[in-house]
Short mmCIF file of C-alpha atoms (C1' of nucleotides) in Angstrom, two decimals:
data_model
loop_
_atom_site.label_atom_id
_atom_site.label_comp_id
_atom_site.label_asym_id
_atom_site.label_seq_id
_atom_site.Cartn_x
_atom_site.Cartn_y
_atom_site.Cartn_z
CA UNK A 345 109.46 88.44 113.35
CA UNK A 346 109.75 92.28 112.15
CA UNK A 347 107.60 92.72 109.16
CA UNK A 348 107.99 95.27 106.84
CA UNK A 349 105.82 97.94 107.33
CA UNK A 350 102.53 98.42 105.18
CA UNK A 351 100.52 100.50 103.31
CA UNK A 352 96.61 100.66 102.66
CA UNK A 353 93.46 102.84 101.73
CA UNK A 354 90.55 103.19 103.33
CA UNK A 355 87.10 103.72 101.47
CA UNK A 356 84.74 105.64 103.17
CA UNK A 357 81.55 107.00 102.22
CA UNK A 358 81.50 110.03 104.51
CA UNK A 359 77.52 110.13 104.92
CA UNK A 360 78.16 106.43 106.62
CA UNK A 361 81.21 107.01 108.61
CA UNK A 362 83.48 110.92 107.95
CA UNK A 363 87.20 111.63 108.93
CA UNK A 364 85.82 113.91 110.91
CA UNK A 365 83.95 111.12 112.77
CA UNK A 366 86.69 109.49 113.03
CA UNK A 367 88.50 112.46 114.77
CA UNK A 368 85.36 112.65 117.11
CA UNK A 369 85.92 108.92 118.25
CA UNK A 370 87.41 108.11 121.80
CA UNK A 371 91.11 108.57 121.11
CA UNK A 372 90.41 109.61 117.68
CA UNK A 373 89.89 105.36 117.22
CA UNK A 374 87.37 103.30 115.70
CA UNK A 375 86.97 100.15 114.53
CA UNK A 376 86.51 99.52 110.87
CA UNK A 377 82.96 97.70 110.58
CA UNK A 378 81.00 96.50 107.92
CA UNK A 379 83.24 95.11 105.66
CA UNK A 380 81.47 92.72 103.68
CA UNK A 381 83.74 92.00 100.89
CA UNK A 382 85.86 88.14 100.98
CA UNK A 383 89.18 90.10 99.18
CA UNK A 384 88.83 92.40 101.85
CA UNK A 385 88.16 90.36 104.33
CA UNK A 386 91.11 88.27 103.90
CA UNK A 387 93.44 91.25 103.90
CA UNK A 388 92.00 92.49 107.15
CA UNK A 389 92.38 88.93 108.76
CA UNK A 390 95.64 87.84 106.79
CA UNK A 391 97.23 90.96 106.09
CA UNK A 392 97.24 93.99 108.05
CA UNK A 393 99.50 94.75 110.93
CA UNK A 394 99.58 97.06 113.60
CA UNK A 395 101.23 99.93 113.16
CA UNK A 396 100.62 99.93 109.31
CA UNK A 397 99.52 103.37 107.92
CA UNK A 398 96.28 104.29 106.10
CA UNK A 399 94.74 106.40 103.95
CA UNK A 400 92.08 107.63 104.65
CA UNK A 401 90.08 108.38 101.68
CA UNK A 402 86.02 109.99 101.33
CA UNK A 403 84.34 107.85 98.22
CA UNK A 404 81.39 109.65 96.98
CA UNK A 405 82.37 113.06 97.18
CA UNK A 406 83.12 115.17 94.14
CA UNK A 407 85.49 114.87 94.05
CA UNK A 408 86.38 111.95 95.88
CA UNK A 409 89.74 112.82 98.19
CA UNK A 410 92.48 111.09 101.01
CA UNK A 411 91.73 113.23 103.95
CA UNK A 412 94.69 112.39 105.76
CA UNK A 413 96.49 109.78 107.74
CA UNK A 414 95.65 106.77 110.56
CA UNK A 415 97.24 104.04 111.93
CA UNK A 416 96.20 100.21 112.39
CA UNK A 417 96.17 100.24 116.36
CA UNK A 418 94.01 96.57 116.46
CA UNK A 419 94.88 93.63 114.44
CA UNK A 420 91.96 91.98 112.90
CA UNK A 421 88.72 90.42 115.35
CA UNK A 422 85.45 89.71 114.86
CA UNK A 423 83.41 92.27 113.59
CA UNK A 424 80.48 91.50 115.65
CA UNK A 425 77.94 93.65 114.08
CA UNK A 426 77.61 90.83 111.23
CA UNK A 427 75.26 89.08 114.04
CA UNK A 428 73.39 92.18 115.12
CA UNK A 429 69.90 91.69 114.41
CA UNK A 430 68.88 95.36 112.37
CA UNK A 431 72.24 96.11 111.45
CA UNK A 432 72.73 97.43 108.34
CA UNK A 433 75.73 94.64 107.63
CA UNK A 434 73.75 91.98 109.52
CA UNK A 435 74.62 88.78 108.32
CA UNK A 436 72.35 85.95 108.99
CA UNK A 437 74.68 83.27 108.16
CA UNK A 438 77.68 84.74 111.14
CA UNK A 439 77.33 84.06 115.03
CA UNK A 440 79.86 84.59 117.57
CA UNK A 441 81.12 81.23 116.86
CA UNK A 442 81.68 81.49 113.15
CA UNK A 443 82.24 85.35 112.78
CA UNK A 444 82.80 85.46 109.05
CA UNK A 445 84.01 89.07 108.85
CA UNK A 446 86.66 90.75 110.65
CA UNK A 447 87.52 94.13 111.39
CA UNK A 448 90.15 96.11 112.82
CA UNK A 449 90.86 99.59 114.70
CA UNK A 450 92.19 102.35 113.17
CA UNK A 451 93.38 105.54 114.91
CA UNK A 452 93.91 109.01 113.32
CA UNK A 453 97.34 110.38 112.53
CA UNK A 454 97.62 113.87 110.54
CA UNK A 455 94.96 115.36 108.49
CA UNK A 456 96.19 117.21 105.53
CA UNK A 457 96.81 120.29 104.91
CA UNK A 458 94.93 119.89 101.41
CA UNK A 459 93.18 117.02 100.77
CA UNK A 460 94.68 114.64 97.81
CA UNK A 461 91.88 114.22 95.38
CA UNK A 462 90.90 111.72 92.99
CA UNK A 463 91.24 113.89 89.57
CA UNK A 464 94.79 115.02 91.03
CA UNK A 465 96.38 111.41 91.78
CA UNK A 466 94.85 110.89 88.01
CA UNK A 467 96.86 113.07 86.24
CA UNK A 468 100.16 112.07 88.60
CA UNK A 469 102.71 109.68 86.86
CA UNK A 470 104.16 108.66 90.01
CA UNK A 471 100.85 106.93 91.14
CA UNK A 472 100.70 104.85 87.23
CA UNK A 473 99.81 101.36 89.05
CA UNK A 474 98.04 102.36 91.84
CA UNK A 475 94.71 100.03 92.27
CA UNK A 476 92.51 103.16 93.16
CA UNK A 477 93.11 104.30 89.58
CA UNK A 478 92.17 101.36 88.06
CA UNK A 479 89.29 101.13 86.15
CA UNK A 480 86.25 99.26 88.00
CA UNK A 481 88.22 98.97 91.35
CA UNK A 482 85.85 99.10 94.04
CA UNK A 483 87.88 97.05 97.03
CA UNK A 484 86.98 99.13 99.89
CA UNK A 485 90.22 98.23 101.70
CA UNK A 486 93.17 98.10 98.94
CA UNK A 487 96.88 97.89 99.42
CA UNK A 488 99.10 100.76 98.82
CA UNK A 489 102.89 100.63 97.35
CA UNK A 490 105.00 102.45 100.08
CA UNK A 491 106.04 104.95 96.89
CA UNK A 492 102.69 105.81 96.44
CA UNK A 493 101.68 106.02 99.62
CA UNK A 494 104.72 108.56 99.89
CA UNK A 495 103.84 110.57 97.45
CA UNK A 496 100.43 111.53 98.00
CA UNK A 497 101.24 111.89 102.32
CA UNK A 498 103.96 114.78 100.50
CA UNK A 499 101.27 115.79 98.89
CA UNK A 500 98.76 116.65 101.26
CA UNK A 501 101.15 117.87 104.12
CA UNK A 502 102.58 120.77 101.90
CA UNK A 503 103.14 123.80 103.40
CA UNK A 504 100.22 125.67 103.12
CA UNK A 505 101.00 129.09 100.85
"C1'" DG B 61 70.67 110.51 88.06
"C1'" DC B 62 73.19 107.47 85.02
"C1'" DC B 63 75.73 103.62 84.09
"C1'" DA B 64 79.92 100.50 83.93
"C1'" DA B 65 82.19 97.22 86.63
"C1'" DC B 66 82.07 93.92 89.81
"C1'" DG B 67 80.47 90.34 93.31
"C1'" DT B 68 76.88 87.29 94.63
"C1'" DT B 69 72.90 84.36 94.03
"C1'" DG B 70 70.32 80.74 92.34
"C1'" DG B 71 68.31 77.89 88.58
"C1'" DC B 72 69.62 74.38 85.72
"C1'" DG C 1200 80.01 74.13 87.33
"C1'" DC C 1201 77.95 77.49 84.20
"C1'" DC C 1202 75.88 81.72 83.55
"C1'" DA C 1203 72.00 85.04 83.60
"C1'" DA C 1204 69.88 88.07 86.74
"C1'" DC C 1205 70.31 91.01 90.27
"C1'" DG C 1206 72.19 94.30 93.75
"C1'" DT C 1207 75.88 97.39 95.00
"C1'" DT C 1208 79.73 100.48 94.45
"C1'" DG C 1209 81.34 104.59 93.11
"C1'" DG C 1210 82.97 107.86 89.46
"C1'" DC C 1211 81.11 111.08 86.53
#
DNA sequence: GCCAACGTTGGC
DNA sequence: GCCAACGTTGGC
């Protein structure tokens, strides 16, 4: 059954895990671990497809900006670092029989030509709506509408001047 | 570094 | 099941 395709963001704090790290990865693919978040959880395990798009965005930054583009290549498994003793997600109550969290792979696509930043999507009217902008949102993997998700890929593949 | 918003924990 | 305390996220 064809599903429509779907949109999402990406939260990453690039001192934990960069877009450049991710374009360092074997095949320019990693798998999203760590999440520890039961909202986010259930859109990783219930949700997301392969072959939906992502943005990938650096939190913590200022200002905080989409880097670019990546692609779900690996629907949601266990994310088995929830039962690795030292991890910094370790989770005593998960075991490779009762996982708990998921993850899934994500590959790059197209870096910007200018990031998107946080301060810019503000002041857009065409993003009014979109959870990032929301006051006290801090779901570190968050739906996107497909306009919005338009609008800021236009954005940041400009021509550069 | 500050602090508001949010999720989780644990006592009752 | 309520809710206060606490820890974390993340923008500023």
């Amino acid at each position: 059954m064809a599903k429509k395709k779907q949109y999402w963001l990406f939260k990453s704090d690039p001192d934990d895990f960069s877009w450049q790290d991710l374009l360092e990865s074997p095949d320019q693919t990693a798998c999203w671990d760590g999440v520890r978040n039961y909202q986010a959880r259930n859109l990783i395990r219930d949700e997301m497809k392969e072959g939906d798009r992502v943005l990938f965005y650096h939190s913590q930054l200022k200002p905080p900006v989409v880097m670019g583009t990546a692609v779900i290549v690996k629907e949601s498994y266990p994310d088995d670092t929830a039962w690795e003793e030292g991890n910094k997600h370790f989770d005593k109550r998960a075991s490779e029989e009762n996982p708990i969290w998921q993850m899934v792979d994500i590959q790059a696509e197209k870096e910007f030509n200018f990031p998107v930043s946080l301060p810019e999507m503000r002041e857009t009217d065409a993003l009014e709506g979109m959870m990032l902008l929301k006051r006290g949102s801090r779901l570190s993997v968050q739906p996107v509408d497909a306009k919005h998700f338009q609008w800021i890929v236009k954005r940041g593949n400009r021509k550069k001047a």
